[in-house]
XYZ file of C-alpha atoms in Angstrom:
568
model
C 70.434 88.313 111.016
C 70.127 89.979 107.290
C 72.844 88.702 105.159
C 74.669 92.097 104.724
C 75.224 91.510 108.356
C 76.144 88.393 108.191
C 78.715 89.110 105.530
C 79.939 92.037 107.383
C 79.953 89.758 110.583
C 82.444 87.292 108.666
C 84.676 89.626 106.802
C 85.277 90.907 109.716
C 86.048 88.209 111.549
C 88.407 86.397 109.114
C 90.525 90.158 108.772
C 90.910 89.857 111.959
C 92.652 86.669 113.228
C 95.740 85.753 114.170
C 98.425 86.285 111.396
C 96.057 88.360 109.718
C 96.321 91.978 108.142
C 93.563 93.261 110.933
C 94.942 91.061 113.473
C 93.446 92.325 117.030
C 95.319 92.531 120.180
C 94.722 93.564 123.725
C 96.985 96.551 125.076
C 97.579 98.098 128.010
C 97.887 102.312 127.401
C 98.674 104.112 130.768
C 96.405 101.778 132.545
C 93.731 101.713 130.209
C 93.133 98.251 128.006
C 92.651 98.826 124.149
C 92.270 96.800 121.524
C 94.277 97.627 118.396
C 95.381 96.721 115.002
C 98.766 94.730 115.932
C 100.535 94.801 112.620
C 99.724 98.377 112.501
C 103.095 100.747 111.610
C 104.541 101.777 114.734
C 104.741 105.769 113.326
C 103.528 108.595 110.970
C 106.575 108.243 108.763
C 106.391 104.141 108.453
C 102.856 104.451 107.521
C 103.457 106.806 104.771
C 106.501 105.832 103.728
C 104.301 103.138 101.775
C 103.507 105.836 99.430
C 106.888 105.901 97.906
C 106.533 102.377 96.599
C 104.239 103.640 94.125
C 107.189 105.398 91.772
C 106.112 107.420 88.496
C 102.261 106.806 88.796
C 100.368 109.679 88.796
C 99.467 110.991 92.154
C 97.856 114.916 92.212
C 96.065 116.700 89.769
C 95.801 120.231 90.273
C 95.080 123.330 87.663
C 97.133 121.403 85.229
C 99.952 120.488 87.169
C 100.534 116.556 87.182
C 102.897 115.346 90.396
C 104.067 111.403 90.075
C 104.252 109.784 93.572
C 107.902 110.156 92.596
C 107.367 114.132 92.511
C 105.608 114.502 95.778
C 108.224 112.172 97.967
C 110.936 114.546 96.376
C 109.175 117.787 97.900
C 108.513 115.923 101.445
C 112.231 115.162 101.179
C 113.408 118.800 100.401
C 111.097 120.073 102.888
C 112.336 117.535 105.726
C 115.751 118.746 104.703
C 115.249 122.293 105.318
C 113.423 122.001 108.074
C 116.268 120.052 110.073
C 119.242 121.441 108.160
C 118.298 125.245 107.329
C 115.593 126.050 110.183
C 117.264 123.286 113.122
C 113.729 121.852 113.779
C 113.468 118.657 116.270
C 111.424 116.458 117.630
C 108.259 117.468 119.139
C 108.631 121.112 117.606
C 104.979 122.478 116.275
C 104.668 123.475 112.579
C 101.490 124.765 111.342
C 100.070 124.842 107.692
C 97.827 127.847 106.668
C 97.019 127.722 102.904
C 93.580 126.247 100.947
C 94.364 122.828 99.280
C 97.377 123.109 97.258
C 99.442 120.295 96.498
C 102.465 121.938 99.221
C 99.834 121.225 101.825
C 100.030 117.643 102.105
C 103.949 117.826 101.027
C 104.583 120.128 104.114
C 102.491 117.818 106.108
C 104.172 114.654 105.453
C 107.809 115.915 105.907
C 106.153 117.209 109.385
C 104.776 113.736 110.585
C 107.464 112.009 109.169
C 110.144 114.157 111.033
C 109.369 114.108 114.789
C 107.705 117.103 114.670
C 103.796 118.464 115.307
C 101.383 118.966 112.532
C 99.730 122.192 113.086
C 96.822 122.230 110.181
C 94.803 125.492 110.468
C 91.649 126.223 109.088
C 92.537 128.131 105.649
C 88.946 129.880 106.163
C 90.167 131.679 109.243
C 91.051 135.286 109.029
C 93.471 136.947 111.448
C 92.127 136.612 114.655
C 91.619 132.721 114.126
C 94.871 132.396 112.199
C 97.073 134.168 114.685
C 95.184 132.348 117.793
C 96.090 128.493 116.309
C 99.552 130.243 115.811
C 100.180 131.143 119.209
C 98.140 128.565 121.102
C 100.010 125.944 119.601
C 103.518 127.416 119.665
C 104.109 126.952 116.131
C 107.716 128.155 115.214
C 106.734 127.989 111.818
C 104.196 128.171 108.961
C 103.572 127.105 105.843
C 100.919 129.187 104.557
C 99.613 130.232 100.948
C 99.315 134.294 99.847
C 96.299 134.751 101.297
C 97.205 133.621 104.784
C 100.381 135.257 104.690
C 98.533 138.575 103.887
C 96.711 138.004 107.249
C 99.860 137.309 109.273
C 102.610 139.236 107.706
C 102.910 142.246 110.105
C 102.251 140.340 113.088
C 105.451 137.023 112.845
C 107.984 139.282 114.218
C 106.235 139.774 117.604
C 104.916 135.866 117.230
C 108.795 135.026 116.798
C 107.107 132.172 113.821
C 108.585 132.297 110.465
C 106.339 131.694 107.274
C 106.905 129.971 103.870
C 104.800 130.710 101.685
C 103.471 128.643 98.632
C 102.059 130.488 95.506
C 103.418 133.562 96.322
C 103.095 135.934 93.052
C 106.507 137.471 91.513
C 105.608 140.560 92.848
C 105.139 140.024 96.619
C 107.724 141.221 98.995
C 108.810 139.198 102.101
C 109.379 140.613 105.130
C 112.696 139.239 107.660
C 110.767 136.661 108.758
C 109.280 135.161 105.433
C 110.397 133.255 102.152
C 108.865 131.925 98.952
C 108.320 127.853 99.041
C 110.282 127.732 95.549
C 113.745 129.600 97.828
C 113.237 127.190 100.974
C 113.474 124.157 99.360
C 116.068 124.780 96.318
C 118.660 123.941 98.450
C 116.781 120.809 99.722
C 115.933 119.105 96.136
C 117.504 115.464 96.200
C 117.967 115.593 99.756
C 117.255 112.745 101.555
C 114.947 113.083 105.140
C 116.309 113.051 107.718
C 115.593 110.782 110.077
C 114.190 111.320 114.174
C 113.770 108.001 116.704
C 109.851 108.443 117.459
C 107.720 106.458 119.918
C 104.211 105.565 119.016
C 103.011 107.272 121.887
C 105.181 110.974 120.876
C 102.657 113.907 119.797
C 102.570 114.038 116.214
C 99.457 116.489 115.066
C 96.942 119.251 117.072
C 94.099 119.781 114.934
C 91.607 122.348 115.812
C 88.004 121.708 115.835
C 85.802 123.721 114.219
C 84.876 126.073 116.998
C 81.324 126.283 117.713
C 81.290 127.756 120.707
C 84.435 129.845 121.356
C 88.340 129.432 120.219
C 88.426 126.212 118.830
C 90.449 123.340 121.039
C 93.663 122.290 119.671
C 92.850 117.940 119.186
C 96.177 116.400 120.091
C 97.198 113.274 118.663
C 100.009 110.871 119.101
C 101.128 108.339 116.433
C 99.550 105.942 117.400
C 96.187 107.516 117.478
C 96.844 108.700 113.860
C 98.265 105.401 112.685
C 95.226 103.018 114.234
C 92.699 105.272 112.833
C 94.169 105.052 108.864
C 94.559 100.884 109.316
C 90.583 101.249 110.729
C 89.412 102.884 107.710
C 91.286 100.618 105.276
C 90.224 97.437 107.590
C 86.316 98.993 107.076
C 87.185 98.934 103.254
C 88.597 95.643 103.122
C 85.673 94.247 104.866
C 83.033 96.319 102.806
C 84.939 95.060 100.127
C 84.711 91.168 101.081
C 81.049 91.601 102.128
C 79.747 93.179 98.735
C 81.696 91.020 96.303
C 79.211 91.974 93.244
C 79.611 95.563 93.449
C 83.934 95.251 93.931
C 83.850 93.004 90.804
C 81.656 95.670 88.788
C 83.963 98.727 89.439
C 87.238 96.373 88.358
C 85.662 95.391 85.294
C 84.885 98.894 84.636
C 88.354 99.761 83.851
C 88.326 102.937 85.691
C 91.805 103.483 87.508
C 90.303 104.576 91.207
C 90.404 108.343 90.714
C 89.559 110.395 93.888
C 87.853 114.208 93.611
C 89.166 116.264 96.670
C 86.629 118.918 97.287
C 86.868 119.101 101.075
C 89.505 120.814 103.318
C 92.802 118.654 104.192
C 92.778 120.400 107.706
C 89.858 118.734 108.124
C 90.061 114.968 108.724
C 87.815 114.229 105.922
C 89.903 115.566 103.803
C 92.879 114.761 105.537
C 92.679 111.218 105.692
C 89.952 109.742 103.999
C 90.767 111.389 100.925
C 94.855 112.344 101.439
C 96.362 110.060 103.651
C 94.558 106.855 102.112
C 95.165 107.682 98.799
C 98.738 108.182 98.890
C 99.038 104.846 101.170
C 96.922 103.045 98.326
C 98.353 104.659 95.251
C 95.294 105.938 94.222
C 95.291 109.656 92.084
C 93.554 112.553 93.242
C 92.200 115.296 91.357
C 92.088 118.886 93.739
C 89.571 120.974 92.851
C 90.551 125.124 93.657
C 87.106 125.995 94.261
C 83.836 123.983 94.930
C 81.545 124.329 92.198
C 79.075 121.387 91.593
C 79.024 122.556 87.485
C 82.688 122.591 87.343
C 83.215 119.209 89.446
C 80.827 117.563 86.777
C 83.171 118.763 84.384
C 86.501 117.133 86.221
C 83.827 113.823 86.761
C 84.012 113.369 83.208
C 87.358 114.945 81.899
C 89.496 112.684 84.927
C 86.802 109.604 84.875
C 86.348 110.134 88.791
C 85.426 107.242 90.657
C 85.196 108.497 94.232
C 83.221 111.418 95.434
C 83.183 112.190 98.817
C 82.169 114.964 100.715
C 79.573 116.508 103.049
C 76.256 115.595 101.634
C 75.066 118.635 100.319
C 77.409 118.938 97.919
C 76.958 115.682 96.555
C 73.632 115.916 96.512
C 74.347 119.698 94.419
C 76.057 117.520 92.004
C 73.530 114.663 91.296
C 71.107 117.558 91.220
C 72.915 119.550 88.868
C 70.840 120.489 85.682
C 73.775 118.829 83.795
C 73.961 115.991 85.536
C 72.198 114.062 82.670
C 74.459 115.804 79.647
C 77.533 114.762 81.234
C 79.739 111.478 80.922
C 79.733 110.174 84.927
C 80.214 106.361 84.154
C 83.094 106.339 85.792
C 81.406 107.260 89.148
C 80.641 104.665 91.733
C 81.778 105.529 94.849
C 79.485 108.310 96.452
C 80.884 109.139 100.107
C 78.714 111.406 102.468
C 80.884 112.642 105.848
C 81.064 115.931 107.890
C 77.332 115.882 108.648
C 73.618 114.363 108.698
C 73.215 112.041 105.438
C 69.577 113.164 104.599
C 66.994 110.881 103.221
C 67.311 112.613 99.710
C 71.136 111.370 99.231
C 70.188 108.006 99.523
C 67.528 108.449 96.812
C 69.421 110.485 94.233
C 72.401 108.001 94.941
C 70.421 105.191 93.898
C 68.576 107.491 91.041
C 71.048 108.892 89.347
C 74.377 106.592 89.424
C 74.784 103.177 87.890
C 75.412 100.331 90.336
C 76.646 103.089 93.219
C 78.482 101.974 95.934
C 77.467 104.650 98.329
C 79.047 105.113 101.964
C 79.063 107.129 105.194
C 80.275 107.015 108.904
C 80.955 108.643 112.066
C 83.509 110.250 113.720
C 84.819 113.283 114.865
C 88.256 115.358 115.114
C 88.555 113.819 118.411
C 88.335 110.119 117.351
C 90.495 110.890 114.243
C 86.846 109.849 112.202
C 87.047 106.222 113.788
C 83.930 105.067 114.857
C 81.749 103.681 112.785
C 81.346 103.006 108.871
C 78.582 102.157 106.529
C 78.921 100.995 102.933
C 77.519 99.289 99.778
C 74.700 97.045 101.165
C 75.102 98.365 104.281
C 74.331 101.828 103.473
C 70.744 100.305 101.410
C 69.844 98.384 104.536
C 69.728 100.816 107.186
C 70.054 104.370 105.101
C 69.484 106.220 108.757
C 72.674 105.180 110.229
C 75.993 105.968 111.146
C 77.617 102.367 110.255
C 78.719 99.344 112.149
C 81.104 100.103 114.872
C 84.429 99.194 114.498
C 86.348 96.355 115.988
C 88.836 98.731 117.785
C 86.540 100.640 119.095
C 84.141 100.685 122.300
C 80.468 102.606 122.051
C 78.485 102.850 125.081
C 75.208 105.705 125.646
C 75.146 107.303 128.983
C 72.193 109.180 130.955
C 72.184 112.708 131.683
C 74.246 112.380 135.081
C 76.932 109.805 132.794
C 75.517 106.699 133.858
C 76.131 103.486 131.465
C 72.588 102.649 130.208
C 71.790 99.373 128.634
C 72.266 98.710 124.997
C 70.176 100.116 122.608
C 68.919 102.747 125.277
C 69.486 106.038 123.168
C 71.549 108.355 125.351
C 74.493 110.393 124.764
C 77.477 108.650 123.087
C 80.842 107.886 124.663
C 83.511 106.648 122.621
C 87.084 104.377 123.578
C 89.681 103.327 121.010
C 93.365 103.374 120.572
C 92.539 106.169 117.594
C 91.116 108.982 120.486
C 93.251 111.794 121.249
C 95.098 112.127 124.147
C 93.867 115.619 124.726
C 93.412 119.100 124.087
C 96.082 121.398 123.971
C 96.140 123.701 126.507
C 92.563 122.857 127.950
C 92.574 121.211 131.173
C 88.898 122.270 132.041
C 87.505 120.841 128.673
C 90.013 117.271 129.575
C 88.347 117.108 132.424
C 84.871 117.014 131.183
C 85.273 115.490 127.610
C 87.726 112.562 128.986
C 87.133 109.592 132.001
C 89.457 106.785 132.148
C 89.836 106.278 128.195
C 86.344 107.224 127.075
C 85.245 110.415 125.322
C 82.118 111.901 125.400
C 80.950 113.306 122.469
C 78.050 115.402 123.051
C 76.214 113.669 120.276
C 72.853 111.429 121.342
C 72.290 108.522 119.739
C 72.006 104.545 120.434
C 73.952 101.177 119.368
C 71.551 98.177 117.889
C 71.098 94.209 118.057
C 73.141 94.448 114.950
C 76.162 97.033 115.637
C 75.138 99.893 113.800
C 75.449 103.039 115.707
C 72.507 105.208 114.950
C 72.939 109.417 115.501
C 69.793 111.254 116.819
C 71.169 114.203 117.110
C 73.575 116.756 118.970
C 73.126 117.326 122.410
C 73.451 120.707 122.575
C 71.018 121.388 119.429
C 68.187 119.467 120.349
C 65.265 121.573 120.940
C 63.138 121.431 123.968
C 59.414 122.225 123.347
C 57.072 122.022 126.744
C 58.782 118.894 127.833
C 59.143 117.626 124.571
C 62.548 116.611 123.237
C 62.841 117.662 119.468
C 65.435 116.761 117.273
C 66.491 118.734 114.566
C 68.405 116.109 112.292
C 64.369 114.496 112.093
C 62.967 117.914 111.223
C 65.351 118.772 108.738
C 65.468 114.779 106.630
C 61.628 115.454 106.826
C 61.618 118.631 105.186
C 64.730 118.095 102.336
C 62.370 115.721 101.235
C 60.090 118.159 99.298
C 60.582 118.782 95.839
C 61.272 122.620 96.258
C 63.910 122.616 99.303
C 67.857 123.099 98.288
C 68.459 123.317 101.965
C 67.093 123.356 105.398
C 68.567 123.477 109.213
C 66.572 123.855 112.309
C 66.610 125.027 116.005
C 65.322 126.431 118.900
C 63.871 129.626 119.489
C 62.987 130.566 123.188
C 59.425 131.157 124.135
C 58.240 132.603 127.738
C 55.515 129.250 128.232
C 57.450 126.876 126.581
C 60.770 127.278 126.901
C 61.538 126.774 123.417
C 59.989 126.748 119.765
C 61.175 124.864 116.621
C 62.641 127.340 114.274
C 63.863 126.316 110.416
C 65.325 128.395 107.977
C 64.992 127.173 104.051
C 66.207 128.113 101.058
C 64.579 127.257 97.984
C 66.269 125.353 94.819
C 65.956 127.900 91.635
C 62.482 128.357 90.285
C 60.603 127.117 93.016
C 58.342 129.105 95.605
C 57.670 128.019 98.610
C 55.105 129.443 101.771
C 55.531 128.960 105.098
C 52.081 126.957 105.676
C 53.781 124.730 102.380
C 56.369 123.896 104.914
C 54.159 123.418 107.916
C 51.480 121.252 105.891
C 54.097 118.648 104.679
C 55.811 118.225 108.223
C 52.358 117.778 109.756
C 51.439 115.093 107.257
C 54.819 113.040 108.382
C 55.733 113.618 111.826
C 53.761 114.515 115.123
C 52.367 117.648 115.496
C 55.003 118.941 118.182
C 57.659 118.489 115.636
C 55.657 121.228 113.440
C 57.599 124.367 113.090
C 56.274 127.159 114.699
C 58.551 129.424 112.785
C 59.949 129.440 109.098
C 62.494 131.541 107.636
C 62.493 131.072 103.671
C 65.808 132.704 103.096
C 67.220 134.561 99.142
C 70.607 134.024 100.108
C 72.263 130.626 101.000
C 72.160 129.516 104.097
C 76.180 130.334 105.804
C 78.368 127.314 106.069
C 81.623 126.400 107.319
C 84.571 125.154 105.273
C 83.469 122.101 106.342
C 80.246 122.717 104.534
C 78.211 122.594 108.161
C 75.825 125.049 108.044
C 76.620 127.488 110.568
C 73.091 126.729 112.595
C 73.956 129.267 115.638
C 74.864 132.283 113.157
C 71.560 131.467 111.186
C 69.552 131.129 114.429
C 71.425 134.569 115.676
C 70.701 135.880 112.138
C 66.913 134.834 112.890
C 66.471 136.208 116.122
C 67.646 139.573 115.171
C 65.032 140.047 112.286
C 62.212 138.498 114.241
């Protein structure tokens, strides 16, 4: 055993004894046995509610605005207020948000939680179709939703019987019946207290749609406890993290940086939603909101806010450390490098390591459907075995099944099932996909991969994207590390093409960083040297515009192979 592991083996067990802040405990859930964190807070609005102990410190950041921790428990209360008081909202009543990451976001979405009532957070890339679908499937009543959104729904809330408040709303907009400014709903509201609803852990509290790969996205519904157990699992993993790299912690203190978060991901995605929102205001950390991902600009807000934490999907911290101002600009105040949402390719861990001083880089695993608990890897961790997904968590159960869902023995790569007390409960509305995506507590993910002598949870790939070339099995997460590795690549996904002999061919589309050329037999040459020949590309796309992503930052690897398939 290495000593990282070792350290991570004792941290954890010491955080989690008996009278301590992890404390474990065996629970019986409709007839399934969990283990969860006992001194967790029974609901949304206890968790949060720690938030408000943090008074006049600053809390957002946004375009010049400054709100205190102070300011933003005064909008949840105003909001709460109306809700009950002007709108008669109760328990168990859906209320979606609809705008891009605006400070009312995660107001609106506390007062929700903390209320009795159902988070509805919709993607704020959606147009109409995709807007009005998470509107109706849910049964939303109401929406908060910025300009933009409102523009998309406007003529259609009458028929949908769902009223809209909108935030940043220009002086010159007009409201229809069923609509009013965010500044007129909550006037009334200011100094309010919350009200107050009698919640059970096990009461819905949030459905959050996933990302929709393959047609309407499914509505992920969560209880309290689910959402609760999965924000104690990521503090327990940085609490432990913390314990087992002692020399790094003690660095970033004696910095004198006040922990200073960037927000460049969605909140409606949990990412953004919790690793970034819900932790911060729990922790009384600040967090600057950018309006618009740039990797120029968020070098700029690096060094004007002395940002300690990135985090996002790795390609856009890997656009920053690449960044031809990188160099120019004042990052000493950077340490904490996070890299979620997708693959961490091999070149993150080397720029991390390159470009920042004493990093304390960190990824994991999860998914909508585990509200991200899993698995986490950081610090010395994340040097030790840079192609993994972390150690699993203590709440949580990992086994790999066969094709025909058959346990197989540890270490056996296979696809992953998942059990914790942080899993959904189910899908709203979806009682084919329950059936197939949920057995006696355990999710499958659809994701291959394998669990280690040591407890890290490796990813291979997604089962639906790996590519199958004459009886060969061909990942595309390999192909792709492989290739982001040369000097000329900005970005790179693969997949499978169908062939009449072989049933499929390995496909990648590339685009090139600025100033660099690149052939196809380039591409082909420096796989070849690296990885058996089968896992040469038989086809490469170099592409002049970049490659489409989600507002995840996923790229979008069915419209690109669609995209391919129609100029081939």
């Amino acid at each position: 055993m290495t000593d990282i592991v070792a350290k991570l083996a004792t941290s954890t067990e010491q955080l989690t004894q008996p009278g301590m802040p992890f404390e474990i405990e065996e629970r019986d859930i409709g007839g399934v046995s969990y283990r969860l964190y006992k001194q967790a807070p029974a609901t949304a609005k206890e968790l949060l509610d720690a938030g408000r102990s943090h008074g006049d410190r600053t809390f957002l950041v946004f375009e010049g605005e400054e709100w205190s921790f102070d300011d933003f428990y005064r909008q949840v209360d105003a909001i709460g207020h109306q809700l009950v008081n002007r709108y008669g909202v109760a328990k168990g009543q859906r209320i979606a948000i609809a705008m891009r990451n605006y400070p009312e976001w995660m107001a609106a979405y506390v007062a929700i939680v903390s209320l009795g009532a159902i988070v509805v957070p919709l993607n704020s890339w959606g147009q109409k179709q995709e807007l009005e679908y998470g509107l109706r499937d849910s049964g939303a009543g109401i929406v908060f939703c910025d300009e933009q959104r409102y523009a998309h729904i406007a003529d259609d809330l009458a028929t949908m019987d769902v009223r809209a408040v909108v935030a940043r709303a220009g002086a010159e907009l007009q409201f229809g019946a069923n609509a009013e400014s965010y500044e007129a709903f909550i006037a009334d509201g200011l100094g309010q207290a919350l009200p107050a609803f009698d919640c059970d852990p096990e009461d819905p509290v949030m459905i959050m749609y996933t990302s929709g790969t393959t047609g309407n996205p499914k509505g992920a519904l969560s209880c309290h406890r689910n959402l609760v157990q999965a924000i104690i699992n990521f503090e327990f993993h940085a609490m432990s993290s913390a314990m087992a790299n002692p020399e790094t912690i003690e660095k970033m203190f004696a910095s004198g940086f006040e922990p200073a978060s960037l927000l460049a991901v969605p909140l409606f995605h949990v990412s953004g939603c919790y690793a970034m929102f819900l932790l911060s205001l729990r922790g009384g950390r600040k967090i600057v909101m950018m309006y618009k991902w740039d990797a120029g600009r968020a070098l700029q807000m690096i060094e004007e806010h002395r940002i300690t934490t990135l985090s996002a999907v790795p390609s856009m911290v890997i656009d920053v450390l690449e960044h031809p101002n990188f160099d120019k600009t004042d990052t000493s105040s950077l340490i904490a490098l996070g890299a979620g949402g997708a693959a961490c390719p091999p070149k993150f861990t080397k720029l991390v390591y390159e470009k920042v001083v004493s990093p304390y880089p960190g990824s994991g695993y999860g998914m909508t459907e585990t509200n991200a608990a899993c698995s986490s890897c950081t610090g010395e961790a994340f040097r030790y075995k840079p192609n993994r997904a972390g150690t699993v968590s203590p709440i949580v159960d990992v086994i790999t099944t066969d094709e025909d869902g058959n346990e197989l023995p540890r270490g056996e790569t296979g696809e992953i099932w998942v059990k914790s007390p942080a899993v959904i409960r189910e899908y709203w509305n979806k009682p084919e996909a329950n059936a197939s995506t949920f057995r006696d507590g355990w999710l499958a993910t659809g994701d291959i991969g394998y669990v280690d002598g040591e407890n890290f949870l490796f990813l291979v790939d997604r089962a639906k994207d790996m590519v199958i070339r004459g009886g060969e099995n061909i990942y595309p997460v390999e192909i792709e590390a492989c290739i982001h590795d040369h000097p000329a690549v900005h970005e790179v996904t693969a997949f499978g093409v169908p062939h009449d002999t072989l049933g499929e061919e390995l496909a990648v589309a590339i685009t090139t960083k600025p100033g660099q050329t690149l052939s196809a037999d380039d591409i082909r040459s420096f796989v070849r040297e690296r990885l058996a020949g089968f896992k040469v590309p038989s086809h490469v796309w170099l592409c002049e515009q970049p490659l489409p992503r989600n507002a995840t930052g996923k790229i979008l690897k069915k419209q690109v192979r669609e995209q391919y398939l129609q100029q081939a």
